[in-house]
Coordinates of C-alpha atoms and ligand atoms in Angstrom, one line a residue:
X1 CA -87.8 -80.8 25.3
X2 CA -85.9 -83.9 26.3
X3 CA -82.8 -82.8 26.0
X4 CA -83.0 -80.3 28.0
X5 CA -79.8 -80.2 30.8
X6 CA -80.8 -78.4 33.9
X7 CA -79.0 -76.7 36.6
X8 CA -76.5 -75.5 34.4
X9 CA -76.6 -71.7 34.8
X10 CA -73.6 -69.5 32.4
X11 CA -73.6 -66.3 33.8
X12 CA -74.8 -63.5 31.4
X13 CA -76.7 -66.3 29.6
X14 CA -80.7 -66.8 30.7
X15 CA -81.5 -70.0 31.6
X16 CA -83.6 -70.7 29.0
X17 CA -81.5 -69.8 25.8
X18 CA -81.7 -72.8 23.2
X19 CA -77.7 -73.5 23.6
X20 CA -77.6 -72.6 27.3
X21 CA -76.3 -76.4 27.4
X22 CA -73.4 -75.9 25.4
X23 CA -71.9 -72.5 26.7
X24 CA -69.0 -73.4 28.5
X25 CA -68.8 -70.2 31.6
X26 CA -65.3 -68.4 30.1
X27 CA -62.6 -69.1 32.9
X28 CA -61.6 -66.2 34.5
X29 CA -58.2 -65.1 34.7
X30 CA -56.3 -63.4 37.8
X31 CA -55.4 -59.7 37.1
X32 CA -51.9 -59.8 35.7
X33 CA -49.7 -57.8 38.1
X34 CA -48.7 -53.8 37.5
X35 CA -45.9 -53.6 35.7
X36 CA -43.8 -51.5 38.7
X37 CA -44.8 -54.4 41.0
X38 CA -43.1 -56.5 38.5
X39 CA -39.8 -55.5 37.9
X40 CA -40.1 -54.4 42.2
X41 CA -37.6 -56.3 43.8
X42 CA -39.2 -59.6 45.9
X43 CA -38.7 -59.3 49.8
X44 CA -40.2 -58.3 53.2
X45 CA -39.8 -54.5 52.1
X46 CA -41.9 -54.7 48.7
X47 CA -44.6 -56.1 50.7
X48 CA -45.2 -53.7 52.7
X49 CA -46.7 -50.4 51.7
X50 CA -43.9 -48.2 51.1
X51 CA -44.0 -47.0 47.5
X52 CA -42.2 -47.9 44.8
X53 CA -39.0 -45.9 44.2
X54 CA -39.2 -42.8 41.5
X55 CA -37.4 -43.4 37.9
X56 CA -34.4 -41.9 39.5
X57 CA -34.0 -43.5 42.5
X58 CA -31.6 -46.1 44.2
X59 CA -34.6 -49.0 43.7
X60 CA -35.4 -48.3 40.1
X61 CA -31.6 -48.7 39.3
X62 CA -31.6 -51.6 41.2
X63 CA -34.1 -53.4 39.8
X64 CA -32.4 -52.5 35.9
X65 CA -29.3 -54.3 37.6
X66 CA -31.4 -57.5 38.3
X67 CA -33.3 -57.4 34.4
X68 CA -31.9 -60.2 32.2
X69 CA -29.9 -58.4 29.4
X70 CA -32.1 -57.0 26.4
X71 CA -31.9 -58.7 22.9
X72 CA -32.2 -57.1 19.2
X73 CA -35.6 -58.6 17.9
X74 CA -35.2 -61.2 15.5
X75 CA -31.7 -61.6 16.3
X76 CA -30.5 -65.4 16.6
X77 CA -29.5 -66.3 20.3
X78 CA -30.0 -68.8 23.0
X79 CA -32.7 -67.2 24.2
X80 CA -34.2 -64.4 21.5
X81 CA -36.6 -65.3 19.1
X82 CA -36.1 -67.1 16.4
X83 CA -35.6 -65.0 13.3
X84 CA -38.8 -64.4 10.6
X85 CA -37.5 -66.7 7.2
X86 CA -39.6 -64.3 5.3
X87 CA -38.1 -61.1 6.7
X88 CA -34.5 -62.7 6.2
X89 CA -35.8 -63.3 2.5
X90 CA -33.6 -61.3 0.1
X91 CA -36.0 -58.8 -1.8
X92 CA -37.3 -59.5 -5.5
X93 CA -35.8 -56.8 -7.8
X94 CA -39.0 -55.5 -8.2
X95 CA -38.8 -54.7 -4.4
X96 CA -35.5 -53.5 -4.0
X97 CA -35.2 -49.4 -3.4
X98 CA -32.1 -47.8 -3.8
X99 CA -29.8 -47.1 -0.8
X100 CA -30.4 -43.2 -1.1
X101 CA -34.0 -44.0 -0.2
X102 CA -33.4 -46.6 2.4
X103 CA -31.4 -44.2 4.4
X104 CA -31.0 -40.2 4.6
X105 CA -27.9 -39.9 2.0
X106 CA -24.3 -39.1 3.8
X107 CA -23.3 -35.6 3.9
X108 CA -19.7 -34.8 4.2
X109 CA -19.3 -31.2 6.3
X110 CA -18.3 -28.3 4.7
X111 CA -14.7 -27.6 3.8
X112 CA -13.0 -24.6 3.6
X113 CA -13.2 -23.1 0.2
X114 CA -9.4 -22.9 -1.1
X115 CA -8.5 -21.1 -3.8
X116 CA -6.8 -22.5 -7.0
X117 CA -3.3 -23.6 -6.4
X118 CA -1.7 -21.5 -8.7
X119 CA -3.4 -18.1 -7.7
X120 CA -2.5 -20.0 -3.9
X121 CA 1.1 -19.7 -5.4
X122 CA 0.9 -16.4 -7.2
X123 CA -0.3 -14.6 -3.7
X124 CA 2.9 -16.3 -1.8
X125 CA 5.1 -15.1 -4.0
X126 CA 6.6 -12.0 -3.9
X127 CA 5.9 -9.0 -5.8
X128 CA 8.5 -8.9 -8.8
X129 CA 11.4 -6.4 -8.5
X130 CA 12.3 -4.1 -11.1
X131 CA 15.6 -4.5 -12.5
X132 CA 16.3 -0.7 -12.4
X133 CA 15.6 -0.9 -8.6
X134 CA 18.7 -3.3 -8.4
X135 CA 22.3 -1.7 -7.7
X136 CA 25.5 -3.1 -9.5
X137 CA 26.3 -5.5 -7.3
X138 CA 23.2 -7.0 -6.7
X139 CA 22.8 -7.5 -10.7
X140 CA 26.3 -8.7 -10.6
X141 CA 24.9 -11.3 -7.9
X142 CA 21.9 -12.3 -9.6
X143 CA 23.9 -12.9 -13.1
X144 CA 26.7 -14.9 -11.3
X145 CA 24.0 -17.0 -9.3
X146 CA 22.9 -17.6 -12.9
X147 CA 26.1 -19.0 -14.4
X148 CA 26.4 -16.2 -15.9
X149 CA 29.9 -14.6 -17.0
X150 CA 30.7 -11.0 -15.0
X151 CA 30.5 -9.0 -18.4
X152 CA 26.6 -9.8 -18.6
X153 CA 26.6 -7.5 -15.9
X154 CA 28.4 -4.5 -18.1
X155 CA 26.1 -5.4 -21.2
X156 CA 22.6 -5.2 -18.2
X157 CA 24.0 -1.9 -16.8
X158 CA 24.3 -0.2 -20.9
X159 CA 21.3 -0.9 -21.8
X160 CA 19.2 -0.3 -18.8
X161 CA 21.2 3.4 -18.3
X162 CA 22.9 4.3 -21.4
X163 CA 20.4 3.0 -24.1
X164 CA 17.6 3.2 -22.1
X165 CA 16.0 0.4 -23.2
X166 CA 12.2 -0.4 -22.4
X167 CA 11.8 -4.2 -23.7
X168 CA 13.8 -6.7 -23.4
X169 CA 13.8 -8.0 -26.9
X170 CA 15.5 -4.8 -27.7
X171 CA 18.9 -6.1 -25.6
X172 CA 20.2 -7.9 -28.7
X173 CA 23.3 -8.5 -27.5
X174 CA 22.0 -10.6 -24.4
X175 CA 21.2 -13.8 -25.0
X176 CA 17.1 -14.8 -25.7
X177 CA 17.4 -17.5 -23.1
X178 CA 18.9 -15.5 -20.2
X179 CA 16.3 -12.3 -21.6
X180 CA 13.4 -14.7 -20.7
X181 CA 14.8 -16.1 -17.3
X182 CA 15.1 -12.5 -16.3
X183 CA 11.7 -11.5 -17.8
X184 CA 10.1 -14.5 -15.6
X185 CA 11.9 -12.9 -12.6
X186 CA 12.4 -9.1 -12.6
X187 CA 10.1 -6.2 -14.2
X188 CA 11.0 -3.7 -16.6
X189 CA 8.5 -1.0 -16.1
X190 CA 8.5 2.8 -17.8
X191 CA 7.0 5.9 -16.2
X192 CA 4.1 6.7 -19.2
X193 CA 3.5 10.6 -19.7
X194 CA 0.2 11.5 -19.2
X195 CA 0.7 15.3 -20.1
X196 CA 4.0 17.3 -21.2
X197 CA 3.7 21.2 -20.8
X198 CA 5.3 23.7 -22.5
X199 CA 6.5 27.3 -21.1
X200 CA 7.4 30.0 -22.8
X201 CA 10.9 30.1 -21.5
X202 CA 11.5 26.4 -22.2
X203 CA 10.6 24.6 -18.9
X204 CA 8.8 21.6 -19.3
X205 CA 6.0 19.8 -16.9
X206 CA 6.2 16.0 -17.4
X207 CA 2.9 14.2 -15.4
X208 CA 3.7 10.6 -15.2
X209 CA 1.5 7.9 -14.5
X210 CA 3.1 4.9 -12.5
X211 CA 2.9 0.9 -13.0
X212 CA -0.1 1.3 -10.2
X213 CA -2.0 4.0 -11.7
X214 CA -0.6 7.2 -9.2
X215 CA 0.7 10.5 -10.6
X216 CA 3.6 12.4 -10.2
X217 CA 5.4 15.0 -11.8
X218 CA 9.0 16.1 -12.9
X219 CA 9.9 19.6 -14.1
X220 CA 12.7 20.2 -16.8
X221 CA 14.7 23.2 -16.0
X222 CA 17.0 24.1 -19.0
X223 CA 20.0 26.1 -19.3
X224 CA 18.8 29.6 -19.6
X225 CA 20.6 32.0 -17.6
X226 CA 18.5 34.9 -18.0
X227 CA 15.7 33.1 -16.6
X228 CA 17.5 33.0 -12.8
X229 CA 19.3 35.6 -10.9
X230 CA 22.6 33.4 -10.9
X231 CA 23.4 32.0 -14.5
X232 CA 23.2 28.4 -15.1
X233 CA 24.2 26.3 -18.0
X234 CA 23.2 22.8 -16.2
X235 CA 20.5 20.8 -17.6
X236 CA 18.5 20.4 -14.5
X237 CA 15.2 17.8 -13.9
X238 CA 13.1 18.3 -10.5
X239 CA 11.7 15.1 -9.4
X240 CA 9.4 13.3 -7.0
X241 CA 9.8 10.9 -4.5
X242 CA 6.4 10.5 -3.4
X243 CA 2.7 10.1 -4.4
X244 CA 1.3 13.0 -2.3
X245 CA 3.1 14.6 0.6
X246 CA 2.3 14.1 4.6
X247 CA 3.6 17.1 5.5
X248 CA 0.4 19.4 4.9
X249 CA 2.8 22.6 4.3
X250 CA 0.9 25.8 4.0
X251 CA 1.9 26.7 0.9
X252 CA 1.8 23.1 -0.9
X253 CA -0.3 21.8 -3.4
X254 CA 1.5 18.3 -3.3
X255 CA 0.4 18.2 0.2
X256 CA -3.6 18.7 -0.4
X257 CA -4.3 15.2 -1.2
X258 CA -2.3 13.9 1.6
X259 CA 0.5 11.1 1.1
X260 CA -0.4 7.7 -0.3
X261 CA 3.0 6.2 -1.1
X262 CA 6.8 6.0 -1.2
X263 CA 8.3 6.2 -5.2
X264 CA 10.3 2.9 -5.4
X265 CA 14.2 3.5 -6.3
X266 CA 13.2 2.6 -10.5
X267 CA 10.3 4.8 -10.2
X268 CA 12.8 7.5 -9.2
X269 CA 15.3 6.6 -11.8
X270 CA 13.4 6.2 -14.3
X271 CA 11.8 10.5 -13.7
X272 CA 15.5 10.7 -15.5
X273 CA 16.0 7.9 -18.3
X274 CA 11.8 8.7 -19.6
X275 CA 12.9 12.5 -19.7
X276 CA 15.7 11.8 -21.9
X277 CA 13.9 9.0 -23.8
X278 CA 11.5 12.2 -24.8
X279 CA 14.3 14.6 -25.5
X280 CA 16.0 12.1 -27.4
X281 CA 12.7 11.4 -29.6
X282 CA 12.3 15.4 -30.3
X283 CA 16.4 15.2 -31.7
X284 CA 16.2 12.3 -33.8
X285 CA 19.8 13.5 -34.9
X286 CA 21.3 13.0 -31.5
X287 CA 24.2 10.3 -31.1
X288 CA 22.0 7.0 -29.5
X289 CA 22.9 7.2 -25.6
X290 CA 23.3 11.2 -25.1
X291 CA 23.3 12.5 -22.0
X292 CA 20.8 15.7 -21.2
X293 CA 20.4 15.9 -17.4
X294 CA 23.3 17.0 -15.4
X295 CA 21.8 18.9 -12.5
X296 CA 19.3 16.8 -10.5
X297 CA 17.6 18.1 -7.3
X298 CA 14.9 16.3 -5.4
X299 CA 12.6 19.1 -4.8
X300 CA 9.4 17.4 -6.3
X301 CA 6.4 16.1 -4.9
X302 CA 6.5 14.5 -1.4
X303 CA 9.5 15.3 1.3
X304 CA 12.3 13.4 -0.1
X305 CA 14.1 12.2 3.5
X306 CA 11.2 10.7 4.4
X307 CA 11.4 8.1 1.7
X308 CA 15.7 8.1 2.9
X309 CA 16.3 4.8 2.0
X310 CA 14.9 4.4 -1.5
X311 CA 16.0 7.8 -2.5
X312 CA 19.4 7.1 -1.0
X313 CA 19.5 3.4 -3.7
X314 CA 17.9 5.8 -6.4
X315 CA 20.7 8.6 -6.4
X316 CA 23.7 6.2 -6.2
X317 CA 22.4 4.5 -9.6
X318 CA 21.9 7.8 -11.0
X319 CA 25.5 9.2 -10.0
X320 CA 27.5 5.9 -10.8
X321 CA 29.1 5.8 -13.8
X322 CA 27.4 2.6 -15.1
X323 CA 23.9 4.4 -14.3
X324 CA 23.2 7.7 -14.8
X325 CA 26.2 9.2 -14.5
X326 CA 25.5 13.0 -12.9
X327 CA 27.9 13.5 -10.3
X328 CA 27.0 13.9 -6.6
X329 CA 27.9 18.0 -6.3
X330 CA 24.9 18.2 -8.3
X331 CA 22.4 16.5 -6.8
X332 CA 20.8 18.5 -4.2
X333 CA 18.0 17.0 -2.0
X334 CA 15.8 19.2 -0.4
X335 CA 14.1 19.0 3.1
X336 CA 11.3 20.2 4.8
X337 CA 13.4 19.6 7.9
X338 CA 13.9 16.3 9.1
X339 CA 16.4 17.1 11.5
X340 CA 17.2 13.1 12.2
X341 CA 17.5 12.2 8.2
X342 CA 19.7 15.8 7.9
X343 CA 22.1 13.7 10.7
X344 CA 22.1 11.2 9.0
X345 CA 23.0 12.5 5.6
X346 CA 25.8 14.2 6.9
X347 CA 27.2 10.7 7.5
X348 CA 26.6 9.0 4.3
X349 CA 30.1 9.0 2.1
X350 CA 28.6 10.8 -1.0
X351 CA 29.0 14.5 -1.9
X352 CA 25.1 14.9 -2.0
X353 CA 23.9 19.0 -1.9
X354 CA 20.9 20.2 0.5
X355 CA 18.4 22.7 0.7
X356 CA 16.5 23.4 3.1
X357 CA 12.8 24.9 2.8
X358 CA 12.3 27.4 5.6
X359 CA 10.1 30.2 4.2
X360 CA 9.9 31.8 8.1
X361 CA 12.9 32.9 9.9
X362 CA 11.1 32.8 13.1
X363 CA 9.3 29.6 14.8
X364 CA 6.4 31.7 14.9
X365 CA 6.1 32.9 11.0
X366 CA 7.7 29.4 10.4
X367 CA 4.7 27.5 12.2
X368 CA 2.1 29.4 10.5
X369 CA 3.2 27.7 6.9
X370 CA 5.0 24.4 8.3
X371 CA 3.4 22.4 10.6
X372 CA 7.0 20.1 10.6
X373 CA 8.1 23.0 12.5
X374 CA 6.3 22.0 15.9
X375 CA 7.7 18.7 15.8
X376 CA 11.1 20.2 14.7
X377 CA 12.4 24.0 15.4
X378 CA 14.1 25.9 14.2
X379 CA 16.8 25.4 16.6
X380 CA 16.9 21.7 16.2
X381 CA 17.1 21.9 12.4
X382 CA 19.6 24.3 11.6
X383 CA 21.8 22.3 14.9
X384 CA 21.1 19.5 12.7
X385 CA 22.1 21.3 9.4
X386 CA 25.2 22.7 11.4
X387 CA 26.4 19.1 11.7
X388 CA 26.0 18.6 7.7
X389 CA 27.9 21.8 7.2
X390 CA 31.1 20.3 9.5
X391 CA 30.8 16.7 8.2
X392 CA 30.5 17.6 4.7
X393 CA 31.9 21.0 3.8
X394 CA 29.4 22.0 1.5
X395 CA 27.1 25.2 1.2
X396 CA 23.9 24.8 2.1
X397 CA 21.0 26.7 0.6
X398 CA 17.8 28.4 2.0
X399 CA 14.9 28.3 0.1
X400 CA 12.5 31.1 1.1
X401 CA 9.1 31.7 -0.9
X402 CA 8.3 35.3 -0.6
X403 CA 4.5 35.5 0.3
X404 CA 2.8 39.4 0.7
X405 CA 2.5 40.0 4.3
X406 CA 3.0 36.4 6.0
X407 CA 7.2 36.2 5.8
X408 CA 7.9 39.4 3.4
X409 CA 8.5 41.7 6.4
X410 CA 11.2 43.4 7.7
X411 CA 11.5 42.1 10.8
X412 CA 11.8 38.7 9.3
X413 CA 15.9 40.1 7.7
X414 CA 17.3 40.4 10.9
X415 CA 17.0 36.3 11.9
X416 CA 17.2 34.7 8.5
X417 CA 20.7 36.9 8.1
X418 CA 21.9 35.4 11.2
X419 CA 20.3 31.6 10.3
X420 CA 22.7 32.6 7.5
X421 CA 25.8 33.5 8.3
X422 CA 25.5 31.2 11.0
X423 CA 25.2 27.9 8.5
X424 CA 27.6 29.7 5.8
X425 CA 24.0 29.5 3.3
X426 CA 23.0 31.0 0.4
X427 CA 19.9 32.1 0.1
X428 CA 17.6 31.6 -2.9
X429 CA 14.4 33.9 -2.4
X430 CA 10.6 33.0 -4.6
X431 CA 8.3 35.1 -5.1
X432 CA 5.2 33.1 -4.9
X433 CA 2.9 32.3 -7.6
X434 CA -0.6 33.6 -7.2
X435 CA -3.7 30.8 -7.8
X436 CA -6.8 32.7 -8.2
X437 CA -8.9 31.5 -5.2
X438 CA -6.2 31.3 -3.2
X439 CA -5.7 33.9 -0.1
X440 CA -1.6 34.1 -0.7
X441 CA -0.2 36.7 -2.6
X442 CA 3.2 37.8 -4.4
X443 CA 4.8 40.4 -2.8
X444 CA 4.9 43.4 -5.3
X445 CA 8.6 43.3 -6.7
X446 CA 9.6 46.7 -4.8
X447 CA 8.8 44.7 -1.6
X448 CA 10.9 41.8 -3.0
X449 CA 13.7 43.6 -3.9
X450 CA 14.1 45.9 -0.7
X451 CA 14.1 42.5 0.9
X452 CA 16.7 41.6 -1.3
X453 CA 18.7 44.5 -0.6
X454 CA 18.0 44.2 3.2
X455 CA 19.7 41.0 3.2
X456 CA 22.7 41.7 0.6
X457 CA 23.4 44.7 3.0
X458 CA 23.7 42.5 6.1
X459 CA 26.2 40.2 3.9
X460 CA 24.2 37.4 3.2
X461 CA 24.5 35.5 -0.1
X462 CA 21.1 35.8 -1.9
X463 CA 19.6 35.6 -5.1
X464 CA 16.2 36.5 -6.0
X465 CA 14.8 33.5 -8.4
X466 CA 12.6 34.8 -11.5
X467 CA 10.2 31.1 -10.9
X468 CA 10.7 29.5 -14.2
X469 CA 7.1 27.9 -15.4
X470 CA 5.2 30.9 -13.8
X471 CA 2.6 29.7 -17.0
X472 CA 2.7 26.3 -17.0
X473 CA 1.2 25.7 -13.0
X474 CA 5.2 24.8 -12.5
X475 CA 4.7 24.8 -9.2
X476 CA 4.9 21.5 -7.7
X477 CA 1.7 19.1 -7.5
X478 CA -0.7 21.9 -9.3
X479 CA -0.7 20.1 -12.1
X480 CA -1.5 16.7 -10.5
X481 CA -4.3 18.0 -8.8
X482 CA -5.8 19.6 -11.7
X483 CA -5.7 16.4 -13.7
X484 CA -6.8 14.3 -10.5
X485 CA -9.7 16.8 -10.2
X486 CA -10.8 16.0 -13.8
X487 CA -10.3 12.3 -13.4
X488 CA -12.6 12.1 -10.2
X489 CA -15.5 14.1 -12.2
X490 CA -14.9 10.9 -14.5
X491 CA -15.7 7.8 -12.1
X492 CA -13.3 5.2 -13.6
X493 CA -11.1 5.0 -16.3
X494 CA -10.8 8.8 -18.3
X495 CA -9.1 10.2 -20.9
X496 CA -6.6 12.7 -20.1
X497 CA -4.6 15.0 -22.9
X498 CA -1.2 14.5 -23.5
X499 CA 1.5 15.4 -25.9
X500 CA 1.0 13.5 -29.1
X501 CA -2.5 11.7 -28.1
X502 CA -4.2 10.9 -25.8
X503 CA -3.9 8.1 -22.8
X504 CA -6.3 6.4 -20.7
X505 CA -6.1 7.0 -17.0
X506 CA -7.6 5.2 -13.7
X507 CA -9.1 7.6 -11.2
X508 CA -6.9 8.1 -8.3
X509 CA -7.1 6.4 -5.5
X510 CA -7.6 6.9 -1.3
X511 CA -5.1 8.6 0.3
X512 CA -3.6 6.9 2.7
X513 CA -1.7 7.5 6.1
X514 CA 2.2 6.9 5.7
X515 CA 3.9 4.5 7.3
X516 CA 5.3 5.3 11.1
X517 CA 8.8 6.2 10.7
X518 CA 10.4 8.7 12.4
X519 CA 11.3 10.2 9.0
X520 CA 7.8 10.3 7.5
X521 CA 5.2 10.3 10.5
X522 CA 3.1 13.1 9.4
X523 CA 3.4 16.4 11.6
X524 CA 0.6 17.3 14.4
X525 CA -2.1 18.9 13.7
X526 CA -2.5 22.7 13.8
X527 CA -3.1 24.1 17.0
X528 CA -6.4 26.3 18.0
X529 CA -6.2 29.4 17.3
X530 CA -3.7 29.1 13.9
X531 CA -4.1 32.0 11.8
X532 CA -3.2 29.5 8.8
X533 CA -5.2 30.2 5.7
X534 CA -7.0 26.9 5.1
X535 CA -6.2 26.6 1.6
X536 CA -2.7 25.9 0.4
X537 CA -1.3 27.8 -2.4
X538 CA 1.6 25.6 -4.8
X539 CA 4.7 24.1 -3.2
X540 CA 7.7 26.2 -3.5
X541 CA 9.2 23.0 -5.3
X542 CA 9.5 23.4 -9.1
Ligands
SF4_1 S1 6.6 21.7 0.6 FE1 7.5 19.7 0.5 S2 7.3 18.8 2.5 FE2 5.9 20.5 2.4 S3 3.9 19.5 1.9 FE3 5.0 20.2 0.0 S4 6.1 18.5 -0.8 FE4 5.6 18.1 1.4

């Protein structure tokens, strides 16, 4: 073969390969430096042996410092590359995807949830007063900040107290547009009987069920002088001042459940102005606006002085002559002892009577049934009831439930004779009505009346009280409890029996711990060893 070139040798080609001429040896390239030797700094120290520094080390930051600064791909610069004309083409609409899908879609984070500005509003606002809570001259305000004229004020005051009115449509007199305005600002609530209970001589048990669903009760005493040791021809109407009662006392059926609020000053008012309301719609022939009620004592469920304030607004509506009209003589409030609130009393300008419950003549006997007693004595209250007696001038009265062998002895005449004299007090004495299941008792009535006799022959003032509604539970907060009772076996609303019809109720709720007043923290607890029954027969309060 001619053509043959010789000593031309490729290696990895064998010398006698048909195109061994034409293979050109590939050149061979020096090995491209390690990339750590090339971003090593140049000098005498790189060339020797030491090692290059580690990723965080004072060479390896140098050597970033000395790196020319790094460019954006395909963005346009002096020295970055030039940019792609087909990735700068704009997409054909076939191509184009929606910015949701380009990119994760934009959350905003999470706001607080803020509920609807009116029920915003509605929450800030202050809960609407009832007009009856309001005194003369705070309605006299309120209408003159009004532009109203001052004998608005008169027209209010008639029919809130003398008409008794339960809407306001039915003040025709008052005109609609000021009607509304007060409508949008004030409440007009009425107590609404649950039950009405009917004793043979006459009294009458009114359960009443409140704006907020609670029940409380009111007893209506008519004249019937038979019925009491000391004859009576006042109208009288026990009433409450409390949903339940903190003061636990022995003997108390209010008590039982424990207290869950204070009555508001219309709540107490309006024990009166419903109890007339009812009277007035058994006597259709009465003149519109007659009075019934002349005798009012606070002996109802919960202790009244621990609700001082409220009670205090209440009676002064109820003994002006624009509101209720009973005078202050015969409104007698009645305490469990309160020895701070009896001070206080004394001070306040009005005529108001008091009672005080003390059912043991000793602090021993005393204890046993009232636990107020520990936190007050019987020293401190009747020093307290002393003070009344010289600011005020008016008798006092003892009220002292007569309960077989706790407080019916003997040797309980000689101290309540000198308690007595010593306050100038009349003593009423109660036999005690028996509950079946209940560990109290009525002393049999020759033990009541040779206590009687005991004290009229040591000069005391006494009468022996014949307890009016001994068949109508007229003890206090018996008939609450009953109806509670028979609410709870109904979870929810239940139907409850009352005069006339029937009435849907809401179960009762917790009770609660009163506030922490002076006047209404609740008493301590019964020391070891108390002999106490631990049931609690009926209040003494009727
Ligand atoms: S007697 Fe009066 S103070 Fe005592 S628990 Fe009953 S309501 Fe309360």
């Amino acid at each position: 073969m001619s053509g043959k070139r010789k000593g031309h040798s490729v290696p990895g080609v064998p010398p006698n390969h048909p195109f061994a001429a034409f293979i050109r040896p590939k050149p061979v390239r020096p090995p491209a430096p390690s990339k750590k030797r090339a971003k090593a700094p140049a000098g005498k120290k790189e060339a020797g042996a030491k090692p290059a520094a580690g990723p965080t080390g004072r060479g390896f930051a140098k050597a970033r410092t000395q790196q020319p600064p790094r460019r954006r791909p395909g963005r346009p610069g002096k020295r970055g590359p030039a940019r792609d004309p087909e990735r700068t083409r704009p997409p054909a609409s076939s191509e184009r995807v929606r910015p949701s899908a380009r990119r994760p879609a934009f959350r905003r984070p999470a706001r607080p949830v803020r509920p609807p500005a009116r029920r915003a509003r509605a929450a800030a606002k202050p809960a609407r007063v009832d007009l009856r809570s309001l005194d003369y001259a705070e309605l006299h305000q309120i209408l003159s900040d009004m532009g109203e004229p001052a004998f608005r004020t008169v027209q209010l005051a008639i029919w809130l107290y003398k008409q008794r009115a339960t809407r306001w449509d039915q003040m025709t007199n008052v005109p609609q547009n000021l009607r509304r305005r007060l409508a949008g600002r004030f409440t007009l609530h009425t107590l609404e009987p649950v039950t009405i209970q009917g004793s043979t001589d006459t009294t009458r048990k009114f359960l009443w069920r409140l704006p907020d669903g609670a029940l409380i009760e009111s007893v209506l005493l008519p004249a019937n002088p038979a019925a009491y040791g000391e004859g009576s021809d006042r109208v009288t109407l026990c009433v409450s001042t409390q949903v339940g009662c903190a003061y636990g006392c022995r003997f108390c059926a209010s008590g039982l459940n424990g207290w869950r609020r204070n009555l508001e000053p219309f709540e107490i008012v309006e024990q009166v102005l419903a109890v007339e309301r009812w009277h007035a719609a058994q006597h259709p022939g009465l003149p519109p606006g007659a009075r019934l009620i002349d005798n009012l004592v606070i002996m109802g469920m919960g202790e009244p002085l621990a609700n001082y304030d409220r009670l205090l607004k209440a009676l002064r509506i109820l003994n002006a002559p624009w509101g209720g009209g009973i005078g202050a003589r015969r409104i007698t409030i009645s305490t469990c002892g309160l020895a701070p609130e009896i001070r206080r009393l004394a001070a306040e300008p009005e005529q108001f009577g008091l009672a005080l419950s003390l059912h043991g003549a000793t602090d021993e006997v005393r204890e046993r049934l009232m636990p107020v007693n520990r936190r007050y004595p019987l020293a401190e209250v009747t020093a307290a009831c002393r003070e009344y007696l010289e600011s005020r001038g008016r008798l006092i009265t003892l009220e002292y439930i007569l309960i077989k062998d706790v407080n019916d002895g003997l040797d309980q005449i000689e101290p309540l004779a000198r308690i007595a004299r010593d306050l100038r007090a009349k003593v009423n004495l109660i036999p005690y009505n028996h509950v079946d299941g209940l560990p109290w008792e009525r002393p049999s009535e020759e033990a009541q009346e040779a206590f009687l006799a005991a004290l009229e022959a040591r000069g005391v003032r006494v009468t022996l009280r014949r307890e009016k509604g001994h068949d109508i539970d007229a003890a206090c907060g018996q008939l609450r409890l009953r109806t509670e009772a028979e609410l709870a076996a109904k979870p929810g609303t239940a139907e409850v029996a009352e005069a006339g019809g029937t009435a849907a109720t809401p179960a009762p709720g917790p009770a609660q711990v009163p506030p922490e007043t002076e006047a209404s923290a609740p008493p301590e607890p019964a020391a070891e060893g108390d002999e106490s029954p631990p049931s609690q027969p009926p209040a003494d309060h009727d």
